[in-house]
DNA sequence: ATAGGGCTACAACATAGGTTAATCGGCCCG
DNA sequence: CGGGCCGATTAACCTATGTTGTAGCCCTAT
């Protein structure tokens, strides 16, 4: 069961929360963003929002609930690439591709906003700062995948698992879905296994070790992290890759001054010399 | 030793080659792109172009040579996230971050173009189609990392290795660096091991198996793939994720409508080119 | 030419994690 | 109330891959 967020102001939308930790959005940008989130769809758990191999349809913004992005081999082996949390985009740049190379499947009931891919062109043409912010969000997602690659390649099962738990805790706090070291993890052990490149049995063993050592507690889907510091240290967790810190000043400067909406021209400054 | 590309027209620049397989660039876009590549630097092998933890400096465009993008754990374990080939960008969106979460190190002598991060703002403001194309390129890179994640999580050592070889072959052909199933792989087995999440010894065993089965040949750094189809099948390689196929028509349309001031004219749109 | 460093190669052994299979508890449904 | 299914849990066993150690080759520096 997910929280039920009726219509809410754009200021409380998870995407806005995430982006605003990166740059200050103007009113026009805010209202355009909120317009992108106008069409809202609800889907039950275990629904495919996107299927590997299919041509793209709409771009989605996750507003509430959990999903996984995963890829499968022809023989059925499967890898969960990332968890899709509120504020994350689904198929953003992928719309620029011929067809999807991954699937996205809901874990809980979700609420997603949906807009046609044509609007991406519009977005890039008319709201360059917003476009850059979304590019930033995409780059951040890539950084998360790269960190998971490091996990699968070079961390042990115990380290990987600890690392993932701390990562989720951090990411969930950004969108106010975790407090006090505990959160709901709407996930079977099979999915954890597929995310960490382990077998179900071994994930089970590993969780047990974490519980036995008192680092975490599990009650149903509620997970409690008793000692974040220590868990982070077990997982060699360094939050640098989540890029929670604001972009350096020079970029704010690069973008300041020139918000233009539909068709406007960039006011003079800094014109490219071709 | 790398090929020595003197000054060459933008049309022969690897980045242009890569982007033009995606959309048709206008003359203005071409010349802006070429302006971005104006400042060129050469670096010897084993040079860090970027170091994990450091504040960002310039954005780089790889024009010639090989590099690796890698991440390290405090105890020295290392994962190669991706290979940086001509036409790839270094630290593009990362400039939007506080500091680097990965290192980039050259494998060969390289030639890179370099421009200050401020120009990203300029690019987004004035050349939205180009910005979208670069976003596409970034998304494609993420797709590659995700596919490698699938490899490390769910493919055996043999499959992973075969998969990587086929991937490199495909990527190198786009920039005309592979022909007839053979190319130069300027890489030690240690680096391969770090890319595939294996030990050096095991990569050695695995390459031996591939050689024994006649699928590949190795002479020094030259690798020859005797039977691409079969190697691809061993690695369960499906090139979908490389997104070599052009974006669907609707997107060209999205970008062709309201052009910007110095923006592109959709000259003779859509020359087919897969 | 000699010594040393970097890399490939392989053998012998060790182990993290996979596989198979059985049990158990909860939950839905008739 | 009883079956049936799904997921968690555990035990016993197995194998892919890691570790350690040694040797040889090919550079380059002296």
Coordinates of N, CA and C in Angstrom, one line a residue, chain B residues 95-274:
Chain B
X95 N 30.3 17.8 -14.9 CA 30.6 19.2 -14.6 C 29.5 19.8 -13.7
X96 N 28.3 19.2 -13.9 CA 27.2 19.8 -13.1 C 27.3 19.3 -11.6
X97 N 28.3 18.4 -11.3 CA 28.4 17.9 -10.0 C 29.5 18.7 -9.2
X98 N 29.5 18.5 -7.9 CA 30.6 19.1 -7.1 C 31.9 18.5 -7.4
X99 N 32.0 17.2 -7.4 CA 33.3 16.6 -7.7 C 33.2 15.2 -8.3
X100 N 34.2 14.8 -8.9 CA 34.2 13.6 -9.7 C 34.1 12.3 -8.8
X101 N 33.2 11.4 -9.3 CA 33.1 10.2 -8.5 C 33.8 9.0 -9.2
X102 N 34.6 9.4 -10.2 CA 35.4 8.4 -10.9 C 36.6 9.0 -11.5
X103 N 37.5 8.2 -11.9 CA 38.7 8.7 -12.6 C 38.7 8.3 -14.1
X104 N 39.4 9.1 -14.9 CA 39.6 8.7 -16.3 C 41.1 8.7 -16.5
X105 N 41.6 7.6 -17.0 CA 43.0 7.4 -17.2 C 43.3 7.0 -18.7
X106 N 44.2 7.6 -19.3 CA 44.5 7.2 -20.7 C 45.3 5.8 -20.7
X107 N 45.0 5.1 -21.8 CA 45.7 3.8 -22.0 C 46.7 4.0 -23.1
X108 N 46.4 4.9 -24.0 CA 47.4 5.1 -25.1 C 47.7 6.6 -25.1
X109 N 48.5 7.1 -25.9 CA 48.6 8.5 -26.2 C 47.3 8.9 -26.7
X110 N 46.8 10.1 -26.3 CA 45.5 10.5 -26.7 C 45.5 11.9 -27.2
X111 N 44.5 12.3 -28.0 CA 44.3 13.6 -28.4 C 42.9 14.0 -27.9
X112 N 42.8 15.0 -27.0 CA 41.5 15.4 -26.5 C 41.2 16.9 -26.8
X113 N 40.0 17.2 -27.1 CA 39.6 18.6 -27.1 C 39.1 18.9 -25.7
X114 N 39.1 20.2 -25.4 CA 38.9 20.6 -24.0 C 38.2 21.9 -24.0
X115 N 37.1 22.0 -23.3 CA 36.4 23.3 -23.2 C 35.9 23.6 -21.8
X116 N 35.8 24.8 -21.4 CA 35.4 25.1 -20.1 C 33.9 24.8 -19.8
X117 N 33.5 24.4 -18.6 CA 32.1 24.0 -18.3 C 31.1 25.1 -18.6
X118 N 31.5 26.4 -18.6 CA 30.5 27.4 -18.9 C 29.9 27.2 -20.2
X119 N 30.6 26.6 -21.1 CA 30.0 26.5 -22.4 C 28.8 25.6 -22.5
X120 N 28.7 24.8 -21.4 CA 27.5 23.9 -21.4 C 26.2 24.7 -21.3
X121 N 26.3 25.7 -20.5 CA 25.1 26.6 -20.4 C 24.8 27.2 -21.8
X122 N 25.8 27.7 -22.4 CA 25.7 28.3 -23.7 C 25.1 27.3 -24.7
X123 N 25.6 26.1 -24.6 CA 25.2 25.1 -25.5 C 23.7 24.8 -25.3
X124 N 23.3 24.6 -24.1 CA 21.9 24.4 -23.8 C 21.0 25.5 -24.3
X125 N 21.5 26.7 -24.1 CA 20.6 27.9 -24.4 C 20.5 28.1 -25.9
X126 N 21.6 27.9 -26.6 CA 21.6 28.3 -28.0 C 21.5 27.2 -29.0
X127 N 21.8 26.0 -28.6 CA 21.8 24.9 -29.5 C 21.0 23.7 -29.0
X128 N 19.7 23.8 -28.8 CA 19.0 22.8 -28.1 C 19.1 21.4 -28.8
X129 N 19.1 21.4 -30.1 CA 19.2 20.1 -30.8 C 20.5 19.4 -30.5
X130 N 21.6 20.2 -30.4 CA 22.9 19.7 -30.1 C 22.9 19.2 -28.7
X131 N 22.3 20.0 -27.8 CA 22.2 19.6 -26.4 C 21.5 18.3 -26.3
X132 N 20.4 18.1 -27.0 CA 19.6 16.9 -27.0 C 20.5 15.7 -27.5
X133 N 21.2 16.0 -28.6 CA 22.1 15.0 -29.2 C 23.2 14.5 -28.2
X134 N 23.7 15.5 -27.4 CA 24.7 15.1 -26.4 C 24.0 14.4 -25.3
X135 N 22.8 14.8 -24.9 CA 22.1 14.0 -23.9 C 21.9 12.6 -24.4
X136 N 21.6 12.5 -25.7 CA 21.4 11.1 -26.3 C 22.7 10.3 -26.1
X137 N 23.8 11.0 -26.4 CA 25.1 10.3 -26.3 C 25.3 9.9 -24.8
X138 N 24.9 10.7 -23.9 CA 25.1 10.4 -22.5 C 24.2 9.2 -22.1
X139 N 23.0 9.2 -22.6 CA 22.0 8.1 -22.3 C 22.5 6.8 -22.9
X140 N 23.1 6.9 -24.1 CA 23.7 5.7 -24.7 C 24.8 5.2 -23.8
X141 N 25.6 6.1 -23.3 CA 26.7 5.6 -22.4 C 26.1 4.9 -21.2
X142 N 25.1 5.5 -20.7 CA 24.4 4.8 -19.5 C 23.9 3.4 -19.9
X143 N 23.4 3.3 -21.1 CA 22.9 2.0 -21.5 C 24.0 1.0 -21.6
X144 N 25.2 1.5 -21.9 CA 26.3 0.6 -22.0 C 26.7 0.1 -20.6
X145 N 26.7 1.0 -19.7 CA 27.1 0.7 -18.3 C 26.0 -0.3 -17.7
X146 N 24.8 -0.1 -18.0 CA 23.7 -1.0 -17.6 C 23.9 -2.4 -18.1
X147 N 24.3 -2.4 -19.4 CA 24.5 -3.7 -20.0 C 25.7 -4.4 -19.3
X148 N 26.7 -3.6 -19.0 CA 27.9 -4.3 -18.3 C 27.4 -4.7 -16.9
X149 N 26.5 -4.0 -16.3 CA 26.0 -4.4 -15.0 C 25.3 -5.8 -15.1
X150 N 24.6 -6.0 -16.2 CA 23.9 -7.3 -16.5 C 25.0 -8.3 -16.6
X151 N 26.1 -8.0 -17.3 CA 27.2 -8.9 -17.5 C 27.8 -9.4 -16.1
X152 N 28.1 -8.4 -15.3 CA 28.8 -8.7 -14.0 C 27.8 -9.5 -13.1
X153 N 26.5 -9.1 -13.2 CA 25.6 -9.7 -12.3 C 25.2 -11.1 -12.7
X154 N 25.0 -11.3 -14.0 CA 24.3 -12.5 -14.5 C 25.0 -13.3 -15.6
X155 N 26.1 -12.8 -16.1 CA 26.8 -13.6 -17.1 C 28.0 -14.3 -16.5
X156 N 28.4 -15.5 -17.0 CA 29.6 -16.2 -16.6 C 30.8 -15.4 -17.1
X157 N 32.0 -15.8 -16.6 CA 33.2 -15.2 -17.1 C 33.4 -15.3 -18.6
X158 N 33.1 -16.5 -19.1 CA 33.2 -16.7 -20.6 C 32.3 -15.8 -21.3
X159 N 31.1 -15.7 -20.9 CA 30.1 -14.9 -21.6 C 30.4 -13.4 -21.5
X160 N 30.8 -13.0 -20.3 CA 31.2 -11.6 -20.2 C 32.3 -11.2 -21.1
X161 N 33.3 -12.0 -21.2 CA 34.4 -11.7 -22.0 C 34.1 -11.6 -23.4
X162 N 33.3 -12.6 -23.9 CA 32.9 -12.7 -25.3 C 32.0 -11.4 -25.6
X163 N 31.2 -11.1 -24.6 CA 30.3 -9.9 -24.8 C 31.1 -8.7 -25.0
X164 N 32.1 -8.5 -24.1 CA 32.9 -7.2 -24.2 C 33.6 -7.1 -25.5
X165 N 34.1 -8.2 -26.0 CA 34.9 -8.2 -27.2 C 34.0 -7.8 -28.4
X166 N 32.8 -8.3 -28.4 CA 31.9 -8.0 -29.5 C 31.4 -6.5 -29.3
X167 N 31.2 -6.1 -28.1 CA 30.8 -4.7 -27.9 C 31.9 -3.7 -28.4
X168 N 33.1 -4.0 -28.1 CA 34.2 -3.1 -28.5 C 34.3 -3.1 -30.0
X169 N 34.2 -4.3 -30.6 CA 34.2 -4.4 -32.1 C 33.2 -3.5 -32.7
X170 N 32.0 -3.6 -32.2 CA 30.9 -2.7 -32.7 C 31.1 -1.3 -32.5
X171 N 31.5 -0.9 -31.3 CA 31.7 0.5 -31.0 C 32.9 1.1 -31.9
X172 N 33.9 0.3 -32.0 CA 35.0 0.8 -32.8 C 34.7 0.9 -34.3
X173 N 33.8 0.1 -34.8 CA 33.5 0.2 -36.2 C 32.8 1.5 -36.5
X174 N 32.0 2.0 -35.5 CA 31.3 3.3 -35.7 C 32.3 4.4 -36.0
X175 N 33.4 4.3 -35.4 CA 34.4 5.4 -35.6 C 35.6 4.9 -36.5
X176 N 35.3 3.9 -37.3 CA 36.3 3.4 -38.2 C 37.6 2.9 -37.6
X177 N 37.5 2.3 -36.5 CA 38.7 1.8 -35.9 C 38.8 0.3 -35.9
X178 N 37.9 -0.3 -36.5 CA 37.9 -1.8 -36.6 C 37.5 -2.2 -38.0
X179 N 38.1 -3.2 -38.5 CA 37.7 -3.6 -39.8 C 37.9 -5.1 -39.8
X180 N 37.0 -5.8 -40.5 CA 37.2 -7.2 -40.8 C 37.4 -8.0 -39.5
X181 N 36.7 -7.6 -38.4 CA 36.8 -8.4 -37.2 C 38.0 -8.3 -36.4
X182 N 38.9 -7.4 -36.8 CA 40.1 -7.2 -35.9 C 40.3 -5.8 -35.5
X183 N 40.9 -5.6 -34.4 CA 41.2 -4.3 -33.9 C 42.3 -4.3 -32.9
X184 N 42.8 -3.2 -32.5 CA 43.9 -3.1 -31.5 C 43.3 -2.9 -30.1
X185 N 43.6 -3.7 -29.2 CA 43.1 -3.6 -27.8 C 44.2 -3.2 -26.9
X186 N 44.4 -1.9 -26.7 CA 45.6 -1.5 -25.9 C 45.5 -1.6 -24.4
X187 N 45.4 -2.8 -24.0 CA 44.9 -3.1 -22.7 C 45.7 -4.3 -22.0
X188 N 46.0 -4.2 -20.8 CA 46.6 -5.4 -20.1 C 45.5 -6.3 -19.6
X189 N 45.9 -7.5 -19.3 CA 44.9 -8.4 -18.8 C 44.3 -7.9 -17.4
X190 N 45.2 -7.2 -16.7 CA 44.7 -6.6 -15.4 C 43.5 -5.7 -15.7
X191 N 43.6 -4.9 -16.7 CA 42.5 -3.9 -17.0 C 41.3 -4.7 -17.4
X192 N 41.5 -5.7 -18.3 CA 40.3 -6.5 -18.6 C 39.6 -7.1 -17.4
X193 N 40.5 -7.6 -16.5 CA 40.0 -8.2 -15.3 C 39.1 -7.2 -14.5
X194 N 39.7 -5.9 -14.4 CA 39.0 -4.9 -13.7 C 37.7 -4.5 -14.4
X195 N 37.7 -4.6 -15.7 CA 36.4 -4.3 -16.4 C 35.4 -5.3 -16.2
X196 N 35.8 -6.6 -16.1 CA 34.8 -7.7 -16.1 C 34.6 -8.2 -14.7
X197 N 35.2 -7.6 -13.7 CA 35.0 -8.1 -12.3 C 35.5 -9.4 -12.1
X198 N 36.7 -9.7 -12.7 CA 37.3 -11.0 -12.5 C 38.8 -10.8 -12.0
X199 N 39.4 -11.9 -11.7 CA 40.8 -11.8 -11.3 C 41.7 -11.9 -12.6
X200 N 42.9 -11.5 -12.5 CA 43.8 -11.6 -13.6 C 43.9 -13.0 -14.1
X201 N 44.1 -13.9 -13.2 CA 44.3 -15.3 -13.5 C 43.1 -15.8 -14.3
X202 N 41.9 -15.4 -13.8 CA 40.8 -16.0 -14.4 C 40.5 -15.4 -15.8
X203 N 40.8 -14.2 -16.0 CA 40.7 -13.6 -17.4 C 41.7 -14.3 -18.3
X204 N 42.8 -14.6 -17.8 CA 43.8 -15.3 -18.6 C 43.3 -16.7 -19.0
X205 N 42.7 -17.5 -18.1 CA 42.1 -18.7 -18.4 C 41.0 -18.6 -19.4
X206 N 40.2 -17.5 -19.2 CA 39.1 -17.4 -20.1 C 39.5 -17.0 -21.5
X207 N 40.4 -16.1 -21.6 CA 40.9 -15.8 -23.0 C 41.5 -17.0 -23.7
X208 N 42.2 -17.8 -22.8 CA 42.7 -19.1 -23.4 C 41.6 -20.0 -24.0
X209 N 40.5 -20.1 -23.2 CA 39.4 -20.9 -23.7 C 38.9 -20.4 -25.0
X210 N 38.8 -19.0 -25.1 CA 38.3 -18.4 -26.3 C 39.2 -18.7 -27.5
X211 N 40.5 -18.6 -27.2 CA 41.5 -18.9 -28.2 C 41.5 -20.3 -28.7
X212 N 41.4 -21.2 -27.6 CA 41.4 -22.7 -27.9 C 40.2 -23.1 -28.8
X213 N 39.1 -22.4 -28.5 CA 37.9 -22.8 -29.3 C 37.9 -22.1 -30.7
X214 N 39.0 -21.3 -31.0 CA 39.1 -20.8 -32.3 C 38.3 -19.5 -32.5
X215 N 37.6 -19.0 -31.5 CA 36.7 -17.9 -31.7 C 37.5 -16.6 -31.9
X216 N 38.6 -16.5 -31.2 CA 39.4 -15.3 -31.4 C 40.9 -15.7 -31.5
X217 N 41.7 -14.7 -32.0 CA 43.1 -14.8 -32.1 C 43.7 -13.6 -31.4
X218 N 44.8 -13.8 -30.7 CA 45.5 -12.7 -30.1 C 47.0 -12.7 -30.6
X219 N 47.4 -11.5 -31.1 CA 48.8 -11.3 -31.4 C 49.2 -10.0 -30.8
X220 N 49.9 -10.1 -29.6 CA 50.2 -8.8 -29.0 C 48.9 -8.1 -28.6
X221 N 48.7 -6.9 -29.1 CA 47.5 -6.2 -28.7 C 46.5 -6.3 -29.8
X222 N 46.8 -6.9 -30.9 CA 45.9 -7.1 -32.0 C 45.0 -8.3 -31.7
X223 N 43.7 -8.0 -31.7 CA 42.7 -9.1 -31.5 C 41.9 -9.3 -32.8
X224 N 41.8 -10.6 -33.2 CA 41.0 -10.9 -34.4 C 39.8 -11.8 -34.0
X225 N 38.7 -11.4 -34.3 CA 37.5 -12.2 -34.1 C 37.2 -13.0 -35.3
X226 N 37.3 -14.3 -35.2 CA 37.1 -15.1 -36.4 C 35.7 -15.3 -36.8
X227 N 34.8 -15.4 -35.8 CA 33.4 -15.7 -36.1 C 32.6 -14.8 -35.2
X228 N 32.3 -13.6 -35.6 CA 31.5 -12.7 -34.8 C 30.2 -13.3 -34.4
X229 N 29.5 -13.9 -35.3 CA 28.2 -14.4 -34.9 C 28.3 -15.4 -33.8
X230 N 29.2 -16.3 -33.9 CA 29.3 -17.3 -32.8 C 29.8 -16.7 -31.5
X231 N 30.7 -15.7 -31.6 CA 31.2 -15.0 -30.4 C 30.0 -14.3 -29.7
X232 N 29.2 -13.6 -30.5 CA 28.1 -12.9 -30.0 C 27.1 -13.8 -29.4
X233 N 27.0 -15.0 -29.9 CA 26.0 -16.0 -29.3 C 26.6 -16.5 -28.0
X234 N 27.9 -16.7 -27.9 CA 28.4 -17.1 -26.6 C 28.2 -16.1 -25.6
X235 N 28.3 -14.8 -26.0 CA 28.2 -13.7 -25.0 C 26.7 -13.2 -24.8
X236 N 25.8 -13.9 -25.5 CA 24.4 -13.5 -25.5 C 24.3 -12.0 -25.8
X237 N 25.1 -11.6 -26.9 CA 25.1 -10.2 -27.3 C 24.0 -9.9 -28.1
X238 N 23.2 -8.8 -27.7 CA 22.1 -8.3 -28.5 C 22.4 -6.8 -28.6
X239 N 22.7 -6.3 -29.8 CA 23.2 -5.0 -29.9 C 22.1 -3.9 -29.6
X240 N 21.0 -4.3 -29.3 CA 19.9 -3.3 -29.0 C 20.4 -2.1 -28.1
X241 N 21.1 -2.5 -27.1 CA 21.5 -1.5 -26.1 C 22.5 -0.5 -26.6
X242 N 23.1 -0.7 -27.7 CA 24.1 0.3 -28.3 C 23.3 1.4 -29.0
X243 N 22.0 1.1 -29.3 CA 21.2 2.1 -29.9 C 21.8 2.7 -31.1
X244 N 22.2 1.9 -32.0 CA 22.8 2.3 -33.2 C 21.8 2.8 -34.2
X245 N 20.5 2.5 -34.0 CA 19.5 2.9 -34.9 C 19.0 4.3 -34.6
X246 N 18.7 5.0 -35.6 CA 18.2 6.3 -35.6 C 17.0 6.5 -34.8
X247 N 16.9 7.7 -34.2 CA 15.7 8.0 -33.4 C 14.4 8.0 -34.3
X248 N 13.3 7.7 -33.7 CA 12.1 7.6 -34.5 C 11.7 9.0 -35.0
X249 N 10.9 9.0 -36.0 CA 10.6 10.2 -36.8 C 9.9 11.2 -35.9
X250 N 9.1 10.8 -35.0 CA 8.4 11.8 -34.2 C 9.3 12.8 -33.5
X251 N 10.5 12.3 -33.2 CA 11.5 13.2 -32.5 C 12.1 14.2 -33.4
X252 N 12.5 13.8 -34.6 CA 13.0 14.7 -35.6 C 11.9 15.8 -35.7
X253 N 10.7 15.4 -35.8 CA 9.6 16.3 -35.9 C 9.6 17.3 -34.8
X254 N 9.7 16.7 -33.6 CA 9.6 17.5 -32.4 C 10.7 18.6 -32.4
X255 N 11.8 18.3 -33.0 CA 12.8 19.3 -33.0 C 12.9 20.2 -34.3
X256 N 12.1 19.8 -35.3 CA 12.2 20.6 -36.5 C 11.3 21.8 -36.6
X257 N 10.3 21.8 -35.8 CA 9.3 22.9 -35.8 C 10.0 24.3 -35.5
X258 N 9.8 24.8 -34.3 CA 10.2 26.1 -34.0 C 11.7 26.2 -33.7
X259 N 12.5 26.6 -34.7 CA 13.9 26.7 -34.5 C 14.3 28.0 -33.9
X260 N 15.3 28.0 -33.2 CA 15.9 29.0 -32.5 C 16.5 30.0 -33.3
X261 N 16.7 31.2 -32.9 CA 17.5 32.3 -33.5 C 18.6 31.7 -34.4
X262 N 19.7 31.5 -33.8 CA 20.8 31.0 -34.6 C 20.7 29.5 -34.8
X263 N 19.5 29.1 -34.5 CA 19.2 27.6 -34.5 C 19.2 27.0 -35.9
X264 N 19.0 25.7 -35.8 CA 19.2 24.9 -37.0 C 18.1 25.1 -38.0
X265 N 18.5 25.0 -39.2 CA 17.5 24.9 -40.2 C 17.5 23.4 -40.6
X266 N 16.3 22.9 -40.7 CA 16.3 21.4 -40.9 C 16.5 21.2 -42.4
X267 N 17.7 21.4 -42.8 CA 18.0 21.3 -44.2 C 17.7 19.8 -44.6
X268 N 16.9 19.6 -45.6 CA 16.7 18.3 -46.2 C 16.7 17.2 -45.2
X269 N 16.1 17.4 -44.1 CA 15.8 16.5 -43.0 C 16.0 15.0 -43.4
X270 N 16.5 14.3 -42.5 CA 16.3 12.8 -42.6 C 16.9 12.1 -43.8
X271 N 18.2 12.3 -44.0 CA 18.9 11.4 -44.9 C 18.9 10.0 -44.1
X272 N 18.5 9.0 -44.7 CA 18.5 7.7 -44.0 C 19.9 7.3 -43.8
X273 N 20.2 6.8 -42.6 CA 21.6 6.5 -42.3 C 21.5 5.7 -41.0
X274 N 21.6 4.5 -41.0 CA 21.4 3.7 -39.8 C 22.7 3.7 -39.1

